[in-house]
mmCIF file of C-alpha atoms in Angstrom:
data_model
loop_
_atom_site.group_PDB
_atom_site.id
_atom_site.type_symbol
_atom_site.label_atom_id
_atom_site.label_comp_id
_atom_site.label_asym_id
_atom_site.label_seq_id
_atom_site.Cartn_x
_atom_site.Cartn_y
_atom_site.Cartn_z
ATOM 1 C CA UNK S 29 9.923 -20.646 -26.143
ATOM 2 C CA UNK S 30 9.061 -16.774 -25.231
ATOM 3 C CA UNK S 31 6.376 -16.571 -22.394
ATOM 4 C CA UNK S 32 4.232 -13.264 -21.805
ATOM 5 C CA UNK S 33 5.215 -12.090 -18.227
ATOM 6 C CA UNK S 34 5.047 -8.777 -15.757
ATOM 7 C CA UNK S 35 2.801 -5.734 -17.129
ATOM 8 C CA UNK S 36 1.280 -7.204 -20.410
ATOM 9 C CA UNK S 37 -0.362 -4.366 -22.046
ATOM 10 C CA UNK S 38 -3.897 -4.999 -23.884
ATOM 11 C CA UNK S 39 -3.657 -2.519 -26.267
ATOM 12 C CA UNK S 40 -6.954 -0.503 -27.878
ATOM 13 C CA UNK S 41 -7.639 -0.096 -31.298
ATOM 14 C CA UNK S 42 -7.781 3.393 -32.345
ATOM 15 C CA UNK S 43 -10.062 4.166 -34.669
ATOM 16 C CA UNK S 44 -10.518 7.843 -36.761
ATOM 17 C CA UNK S 45 -13.365 9.743 -37.592
ATOM 18 C CA UNK S 46 -14.035 7.435 -40.568
ATOM 19 C CA UNK S 47 -14.117 4.494 -38.544
ATOM 20 C CA UNK S 48 -10.927 2.957 -39.894
ATOM 21 C CA UNK S 49 -7.719 1.477 -38.030
ATOM 22 C CA UNK S 50 -5.616 4.798 -37.734
ATOM 23 C CA UNK S 51 -2.251 3.401 -38.074
ATOM 24 C CA UNK S 52 -0.383 6.223 -37.262
ATOM 25 C CA UNK S 53 -2.274 6.022 -33.673
ATOM 26 C CA UNK S 54 -1.207 2.494 -33.388
ATOM 27 C CA UNK S 55 2.484 3.198 -33.851
ATOM 28 C CA UNK S 56 2.434 5.952 -31.664
ATOM 29 C CA UNK S 57 0.894 3.867 -28.977
ATOM 30 C CA UNK S 58 3.414 1.329 -29.698
ATOM 31 C CA UNK S 59 6.388 3.323 -28.941
ATOM 32 C CA UNK S 60 4.660 5.574 -26.144
ATOM 33 C CA UNK S 61 4.331 1.501 -24.377
ATOM 34 C CA UNK S 62 7.775 0.805 -24.971
ATOM 35 C CA UNK S 63 9.405 3.878 -23.715
ATOM 36 C CA UNK S 64 7.381 3.732 -20.400
ATOM 37 C CA UNK S 65 8.779 0.453 -19.628
ATOM 38 C CA UNK S 66 5.859 -2.422 -20.009
ATOM 39 C CA UNK S 67 7.160 -6.083 -20.636
ATOM 40 C CA UNK S 68 5.009 -7.315 -23.192
ATOM 41 C CA UNK S 69 2.344 -6.111 -25.827
ATOM 42 C CA UNK S 70 -0.765 -7.593 -26.414
ATOM 43 C CA UNK S 71 -2.788 -6.122 -29.623
ATOM 44 C CA UNK S 72 -6.031 -7.278 -31.177
ATOM 45 C CA UNK S 73 -8.091 -8.409 -27.526
ATOM 46 C CA UNK S 74 -10.831 -7.644 -25.742
ATOM 47 C CA UNK S 75 -9.571 -4.305 -25.180
ATOM 48 C CA UNK S 76 -8.727 -3.908 -28.645
ATOM 49 C CA UNK S 77 -12.279 -4.166 -29.550
ATOM 50 C CA UNK S 78 -11.120 -7.984 -31.546
ATOM 51 C CA UNK S 79 -14.939 -8.769 -32.383
ATOM 52 C CA UNK S 80 -15.616 -5.480 -33.941
ATOM 53 C CA UNK S 81 -12.818 -5.556 -36.598
ATOM 54 C CA UNK S 82 -12.198 -7.687 -40.014
ATOM 55 C CA UNK S 83 -9.757 -9.865 -40.328
ATOM 56 C CA UNK S 84 -7.875 -7.995 -42.557
ATOM 57 C CA UNK S 85 -8.206 -5.128 -40.147
ATOM 58 C CA UNK S 86 -6.803 -7.251 -37.294
ATOM 59 C CA UNK S 87 -4.066 -8.281 -39.830
ATOM 60 C CA UNK S 88 -3.380 -4.325 -40.215
ATOM 61 C CA UNK S 89 -3.072 -3.973 -36.563
ATOM 62 C CA UNK S 90 -0.802 -7.008 -36.081
ATOM 63 C CA UNK S 91 1.812 -5.940 -38.981
ATOM 64 C CA UNK S 92 2.056 -2.566 -37.431
ATOM 65 C CA UNK S 93 2.388 -3.253 -33.670
ATOM 66 C CA UNK S 94 5.043 -6.058 -34.924
ATOM 67 C CA UNK S 95 6.808 -3.826 -37.262
ATOM 68 C CA UNK S 96 6.825 -0.756 -34.956
ATOM 69 C CA UNK S 97 7.981 -2.803 -31.853
ATOM 70 C CA UNK S 98 10.883 -4.347 -33.858
ATOM 71 C CA UNK S 99 11.526 -7.050 -31.434
ATOM 72 C CA UNK S 100 12.103 -4.683 -28.218
ATOM 73 C CA UNK S 101 9.137 -6.329 -26.036
ATOM 74 C CA UNK S 102 7.882 -9.454 -26.102
ATOM 75 C CA UNK S 103 4.650 -9.150 -28.414
ATOM 76 C CA UNK S 104 1.767 -11.815 -28.405
ATOM 77 C CA UNK S 105 -1.399 -11.320 -30.769
ATOM 78 C CA UNK S 106 -5.078 -12.062 -30.142
ATOM 79 C CA UNK S 107 -6.326 -14.042 -32.621
ATOM 80 C CA UNK S 108 -9.617 -15.790 -31.593
ATOM 81 C CA UNK S 109 -12.876 -15.411 -33.592
ATOM 82 C CA UNK S 110 -16.214 -16.319 -33.989
ATOM 83 C CA UNK S 111 -14.947 -18.773 -37.054
ATOM 84 C CA UNK S 112 -12.476 -21.215 -36.028
ATOM 85 C CA UNK S 113 -11.516 -20.777 -39.461
ATOM 86 C CA UNK S 114 -10.527 -16.906 -39.281
ATOM 87 C CA UNK S 115 -8.648 -17.876 -35.743
ATOM 88 C CA UNK S 116 -6.494 -20.087 -37.645
ATOM 89 C CA UNK S 117 -6.005 -17.666 -40.484
ATOM 90 C CA UNK S 118 -4.917 -15.075 -37.630
ATOM 91 C CA UNK S 119 -2.515 -17.424 -35.759
ATOM 92 C CA UNK S 120 -0.633 -18.368 -38.689
ATOM 93 C CA UNK S 121 -0.516 -14.841 -40.405
ATOM 94 C CA UNK S 122 0.562 -13.707 -36.699
ATOM 95 C CA UNK S 123 3.812 -16.457 -37.018
ATOM 96 C CA UNK S 124 4.296 -15.525 -40.379
ATOM 97 C CA UNK S 125 4.845 -11.570 -39.291
ATOM 98 C CA UNK S 126 7.067 -12.686 -36.749
ATOM 99 C CA UNK S 127 4.792 -12.032 -33.608
ATOM 100 C CA UNK S 128 6.522 -13.969 -30.258
ATOM 101 C CA UNK S 129 3.255 -15.785 -29.655
ATOM 102 C CA UNK S 130 -0.443 -15.532 -29.753
ATOM 103 C CA UNK S 131 -3.495 -15.467 -27.144
ATOM 104 C CA UNK S 132 -6.743 -17.599 -28.121
ATOM 105 C CA UNK S 133 -9.865 -16.441 -26.509
ATOM 106 C CA UNK S 134 -12.649 -19.505 -26.289
ATOM 107 C CA UNK S 135 -15.493 -19.349 -29.031
ATOM 108 C CA UNK S 136 -18.028 -17.120 -28.141
ATOM 109 C CA UNK S 137 -22.071 -17.023 -27.450
ATOM 110 C CA UNK S 138 -22.593 -20.540 -28.452
ATOM 111 C CA UNK S 139 -21.999 -22.891 -25.615
ATOM 112 C CA UNK S 140 -19.492 -25.828 -26.446
ATOM 113 C CA UNK S 141 -19.040 -28.846 -24.051
ATOM 114 C CA UNK S 142 -15.676 -30.175 -22.934
ATOM 115 C CA UNK S 143 -14.885 -31.864 -25.672
ATOM 116 C CA UNK S 144 -15.633 -29.351 -28.073
ATOM 117 C CA UNK S 145 -13.054 -26.930 -26.369
ATOM 118 C CA UNK S 146 -10.338 -29.366 -26.051
ATOM 119 C CA UNK S 147 -10.738 -29.935 -30.252
ATOM 120 C CA UNK S 148 -10.875 -26.182 -30.819
ATOM 121 C CA UNK S 149 -7.874 -25.286 -28.929
ATOM 122 C CA UNK S 150 -5.861 -28.646 -30.267
ATOM 123 C CA UNK S 151 -6.591 -27.575 -34.056
ATOM 124 C CA UNK S 152 -5.567 -23.981 -33.467
ATOM 125 C CA UNK S 153 -2.015 -25.049 -31.650
ATOM 126 C CA UNK S 154 -1.612 -27.579 -34.187
ATOM 127 C CA UNK S 155 -2.076 -25.133 -37.059
ATOM 128 C CA UNK S 156 0.847 -23.343 -35.872
ATOM 129 C CA UNK S 157 3.409 -25.855 -34.672
ATOM 130 C CA UNK S 158 6.280 -24.671 -32.782
ATOM 131 C CA UNK S 159 4.538 -21.131 -32.141
ATOM 132 C CA UNK S 160 3.920 -20.434 -28.358
ATOM 133 C CA UNK S 161 0.026 -20.287 -27.850
ATOM 134 C CA UNK S 162 -1.556 -18.719 -24.497
ATOM 135 C CA UNK S 163 -5.332 -20.149 -23.453
ATOM 136 C CA UNK S 164 -7.653 -17.035 -23.058
ATOM 137 C CA UNK S 165 -10.468 -17.191 -20.586
ATOM 138 C CA UNK S 166 -12.952 -14.724 -20.058
ATOM 139 C CA UNK S 167 -16.314 -16.625 -19.098
ATOM 140 C CA UNK S 168 -18.141 -13.599 -17.890
ATOM 141 C CA UNK S 169 -18.072 -12.277 -21.694
ATOM 142 C CA UNK S 170 -17.612 -15.373 -23.955
ATOM 143 C CA UNK S 171 -20.066 -17.695 -21.940
ATOM 144 C CA UNK S 172 -17.662 -20.557 -22.385
ATOM 145 C CA UNK S 173 -15.382 -21.378 -19.520
ATOM 146 C CA UNK S 174 -11.894 -23.580 -19.715
ATOM 147 C CA UNK S 175 -11.904 -25.970 -17.067
ATOM 148 C CA UNK S 176 -8.617 -27.463 -15.238
ATOM 149 C CA UNK S 177 -9.026 -30.608 -16.320
ATOM 150 C CA UNK S 178 -9.600 -29.550 -19.877
ATOM 151 C CA UNK S 179 -6.441 -27.466 -19.699
ATOM 152 C CA UNK S 180 -4.363 -30.424 -18.653
ATOM 153 C CA UNK S 181 -5.931 -32.946 -21.712
ATOM 154 C CA UNK S 182 -5.110 -30.081 -24.333
ATOM 155 C CA UNK S 183 -1.742 -29.748 -22.588
ATOM 156 C CA UNK S 184 -1.373 -33.428 -23.241
ATOM 157 C CA UNK S 185 -1.961 -33.059 -27.069
ATOM 158 C CA UNK S 186 0.215 -30.283 -27.837
ATOM 159 C CA UNK S 187 3.716 -28.992 -27.136
ATOM 160 C CA UNK S 188 3.210 -25.482 -27.999
ATOM 161 C CA UNK S 189 0.207 -24.460 -25.642
ATOM 162 C CA UNK S 190 2.174 -22.729 -23.160
ATOM 163 C CA UNK S 191 0.027 -20.812 -20.529
ATOM 164 C CA UNK S 192 -3.309 -19.481 -20.081
ATOM 165 C CA UNK S 193 -4.324 -15.653 -19.378
ATOM 166 C CA UNK S 194 -7.470 -15.697 -16.989
ATOM 167 C CA UNK S 195 -9.936 -12.853 -16.378
ATOM 168 C CA UNK S 196 -12.510 -13.764 -13.919
ATOM 169 C CA UNK S 197 -11.518 -13.243 -10.458
ATOM 170 C CA UNK S 198 -11.414 -16.877 -9.201
ATOM 171 C CA UNK S 199 -8.751 -17.693 -7.156
ATOM 172 C CA UNK S 200 -9.029 -20.704 -6.415
ATOM 173 C CA UNK S 201 -9.365 -21.288 -10.284
ATOM 174 C CA UNK S 202 -6.152 -19.376 -10.762
ATOM 175 C CA UNK S 203 -4.486 -21.634 -8.384
ATOM 176 C CA UNK S 204 -5.886 -24.963 -10.310
ATOM 177 C CA UNK S 205 -4.334 -23.317 -13.614
ATOM 178 C CA UNK S 206 -0.769 -22.636 -12.131
ATOM 179 C CA UNK S 207 -0.740 -26.441 -10.839
ATOM 180 C CA UNK S 208 -1.881 -27.531 -14.196
ATOM 181 C CA UNK S 209 1.788 -28.414 -15.422
ATOM 182 C CA UNK S 210 5.411 -27.373 -14.176
ATOM 183 C CA UNK S 211 6.351 -24.338 -16.053
ATOM 184 C CA UNK S 212 2.892 -23.728 -17.081
ATOM 185 C CA UNK S 213 2.275 -19.935 -17.516
ATOM 186 C CA UNK S 214 -0.579 -18.155 -16.012
ATOM 187 C CA UNK S 215 -1.433 -14.329 -16.289
ATOM 188 C CA UNK S 216 -4.225 -12.669 -14.816
ATOM 189 C CA UNK S 217 -6.733 -10.046 -15.929
ATOM 190 C CA UNK S 218 -7.637 -8.822 -12.429
ATOM 191 C CA UNK S 219 -5.226 -5.397 -11.804
ATOM 192 C CA UNK S 220 -6.273 -4.550 -8.620
ATOM 193 C CA UNK S 221 -4.893 -7.639 -7.255
ATOM 194 C CA UNK S 222 -1.233 -7.390 -8.971
ATOM 195 C CA UNK S 223 1.205 -7.959 -6.207
ATOM 196 C CA UNK S 224 -1.340 -10.859 -4.856
ATOM 197 C CA UNK S 225 -1.307 -12.838 -7.859
ATOM 198 C CA UNK S 226 2.374 -12.505 -8.172
ATOM 199 C CA UNK S 227 2.512 -14.151 -4.574
ATOM 200 C CA UNK S 228 0.217 -16.810 -5.942
ATOM 201 C CA UNK S 229 2.531 -17.468 -8.528
ATOM 202 C CA UNK S 230 0.919 -15.911 -11.697
ATOM 203 C CA UNK S 231 3.837 -14.552 -14.174
ATOM 204 C CA UNK S 232 2.238 -10.988 -14.701
ATOM 205 C CA UNK S 233 -1.080 -9.013 -15.218
ATOM 206 C CA UNK S 234 -2.609 -8.529 -18.859
ATOM 207 C CA UNK S 235 -3.911 -4.858 -18.144
ATOM 208 C CA UNK S 236 -6.229 -2.520 -20.352
ATOM 209 C CA UNK S 237 -5.681 -0.034 -17.869
ATOM 210 C CA UNK S 238 -1.946 -0.038 -18.505
ATOM 211 C CA UNK S 239 -2.499 0.855 -22.113
ATOM 212 C CA UNK S 240 -3.825 4.347 -20.618
ATOM 213 C CA UNK S 241 -1.323 4.588 -17.739
ATOM 214 C CA UNK S 242 1.416 2.181 -17.644
ATOM 215 C CA UNK S 243 3.366 4.240 -15.006
ATOM 216 C CA UNK S 244 1.739 2.605 -12.017
ATOM 217 C CA UNK S 245 1.787 -0.909 -13.384
ATOM 218 C CA UNK S 246 5.622 -0.512 -14.239
ATOM 219 C CA UNK S 247 6.325 0.646 -10.934
ATOM 220 C CA UNK S 248 4.781 -1.716 -9.043
ATOM 221 C CA UNK S 249 6.593 -4.583 -10.917
ATOM 222 C CA UNK S 250 9.732 -3.108 -10.545
ATOM 223 C CA UNK S 251 9.145 -2.775 -6.842
ATOM 224 C CA UNK S 252 8.387 -6.547 -6.721
ATOM 225 C CA UNK S 253 10.876 -7.803 -8.725
ATOM 226 C CA UNK S 254 13.515 -6.110 -6.648
ATOM 227 C CA UNK S 255 12.147 -7.644 -3.534
ATOM 228 C CA UNK S 256 10.890 -4.098 -2.346
ATOM 229 C CA UNK S 257 7.474 -5.336 -1.046
ATOM 230 C CA UNK S 258 6.260 -2.473 0.997
ATOM 231 C CA UNK S 259 6.945 -0.086 -2.097
ATOM 232 C CA UNK S 260 5.488 -2.645 -4.577
ATOM 233 C CA UNK S 261 2.215 -2.818 -2.381
ATOM 234 C CA UNK S 262 2.142 1.109 -2.085
ATOM 235 C CA UNK S 263 2.142 0.884 -5.658
ATOM 236 C CA UNK S 264 -0.461 -1.612 -6.171
ATOM 237 C CA UNK S 265 -2.923 0.537 -3.940
ATOM 238 C CA UNK S 266 -2.062 3.317 -6.544
ATOM 239 C CA UNK S 267 -3.028 0.480 -9.207
ATOM 240 C CA UNK S 268 -6.187 0.282 -7.533
ATOM 241 C CA UNK S 269 -7.362 3.828 -7.862
ATOM 242 C CA UNK S 270 -6.485 3.854 -11.535
ATOM 243 C CA UNK S 271 -8.653 0.876 -12.428
ATOM 244 C CA UNK S 272 -11.658 2.286 -10.423
ATOM 245 C CA UNK S 273 -11.194 5.728 -12.193
ATOM 246 C CA UNK S 274 -10.893 3.925 -15.911
ATOM 247 C CA UNK S 275 -13.777 1.803 -14.984
ATOM 248 C CA UNK S 276 -11.830 -1.440 -16.230
ATOM 249 C CA UNK S 277 -13.778 -3.917 -18.112
ATOM 250 C CA UNK S 278 -17.072 -1.713 -18.770
ATOM 251 C CA UNK S 279 -16.109 -0.023 -21.419
ATOM 252 C CA UNK S 280 -13.041 1.139 -23.386
ATOM 253 C CA UNK S 281 -13.817 4.241 -24.098
ATOM 254 C CA UNK S 282 -12.169 5.035 -21.137
ATOM 255 C CA UNK S 283 -8.892 4.421 -21.997
ATOM 256 C CA UNK S 284 -9.249 5.670 -25.398
ATOM 257 C CA UNK S 285 -10.371 9.193 -23.674
ATOM 258 C CA UNK S 286 -7.879 9.142 -20.932
ATOM 259 C CA UNK S 287 -4.830 8.596 -23.755
ATOM 260 C CA UNK S 288 -6.298 11.350 -25.700
ATOM 261 C CA UNK S 289 -6.323 13.640 -22.248
ATOM 262 C CA UNK S 290 -2.943 12.808 -22.033
ATOM 263 C CA UNK S 291 -1.573 13.624 -25.044
ATOM 264 C CA UNK S 292 -1.700 10.585 -27.141
ATOM 265 C CA UNK S 293 -4.870 10.329 -29.378
ATOM 266 C CA UNK S 294 -6.966 7.304 -28.635
ATOM 267 C CA UNK S 295 -9.168 7.400 -31.207
ATOM 268 C CA UNK S 296 -13.284 6.737 -31.431
ATOM 269 C CA UNK S 297 -14.784 3.851 -30.320
ATOM 270 C CA UNK S 298 -16.854 1.161 -33.055
ATOM 271 C CA UNK S 299 -20.320 1.134 -32.856
ATOM 272 C CA UNK S 300 -22.546 -0.112 -31.601
ATOM 273 C CA UNK S 301 -20.426 1.161 -28.709
ATOM 274 C CA UNK S 302 -20.234 4.722 -28.425
ATOM 275 C CA UNK S 303 -17.490 7.692 -26.817
ATOM 276 C CA UNK S 304 -17.935 9.052 -23.681
ATOM 277 C CA UNK S 305 -20.199 11.714 -23.334
ATOM 278 C CA UNK S 306 -18.640 15.345 -21.937
ATOM 279 C CA UNK S 307 -19.910 14.699 -18.394
ATOM 280 C CA UNK S 308 -18.493 11.035 -18.245
ATOM 281 C CA UNK S 309 -15.022 12.319 -19.716
ATOM 282 C CA UNK S 310 -14.776 15.358 -17.350
ATOM 283 C CA UNK S 311 -15.454 13.729 -14.584
ATOM 284 C CA UNK S 312 -12.952 10.596 -15.213
ATOM 285 C CA UNK S 313 -10.161 13.017 -15.836
ATOM 286 C CA UNK S 314 -10.763 15.121 -12.879
ATOM 287 C CA UNK S 315 -10.361 11.718 -11.071
ATOM 288 C CA UNK S 316 -7.585 10.845 -12.839
ATOM 289 C CA UNK S 317 -5.815 14.247 -12.436
ATOM 290 C CA UNK S 318 -6.193 14.052 -8.761
ATOM 291 C CA UNK S 319 -4.641 10.657 -8.619
ATOM 292 C CA UNK S 320 -2.046 11.740 -10.707
ATOM 293 C CA UNK S 321 -0.846 14.656 -8.294
ATOM 294 C CA UNK S 322 -1.247 12.664 -5.221
ATOM 295 C CA UNK S 323 0.887 9.693 -6.724
ATOM 296 C CA UNK S 324 3.450 11.772 -8.329
ATOM 297 C CA UNK S 325 3.011 10.523 -11.937
ATOM 298 C CA UNK S 326 2.774 13.221 -14.782
ATOM 299 C CA UNK S 327 -0.704 13.188 -16.060
ATOM 300 C CA UNK S 328 0.679 14.640 -19.562
ATOM 301 C CA UNK S 329 2.641 11.990 -21.536
#
């Protein structure tokens, strides 16, 4: 089974002026990220405003990315929804269209007990036998947490749950996930700690910032793989600056505006979230241009 690794990009979903998914923009973004050398693509997740989209819109985005990527990179689709039936529908759709696997966020808003969490993931995994599944834990947003012992219970009942994406900066919990089982894949959403997370045994990062500026993350990963640790750490420091400038985790509009400023239209936000104000956009662009100049990265794509 394929696994996520290295620089896995959490992709934005570009909406046009009429609040529709812009298929051409999705195609352009997919091509740009592949050309920049990212390892994996991860559409329809948090960065992709997953819960703002209908099931049909999410199918459209998934189909567009799969068709455009055409097997050139590993591609997992985020499928978690408010309704379990919708999650299973999207999981089965991802398998049917030729994705390499899926990521499944915990249910949101309503609190789940341990038994409910276990049964949810087992049901989704069993709906797509033989198809790779990543758990996705982002407790600060979803209000539900996957405990390490629940991971082990899920693994004992399934043969296609192969990893987890963890998006909370708890390093002890991260180590516990890594030790869940031999070969269990852990990717982290804390971009700032990329080198440290790799040293701990994570397989890589799932990065929203890399959707707008993949270059420093790809360079950091390449240096790490080549054993050039000082170079990797230097690039990690550059990544930290981009994460701060892009206000990672606060609002995907920063990623979209950064892409637009670089020459690739990032599209609009979907209400109730709003696009950046002129002042916010101009301040971000000025900061990004300074970082690019100082790190030798071209601001324009």
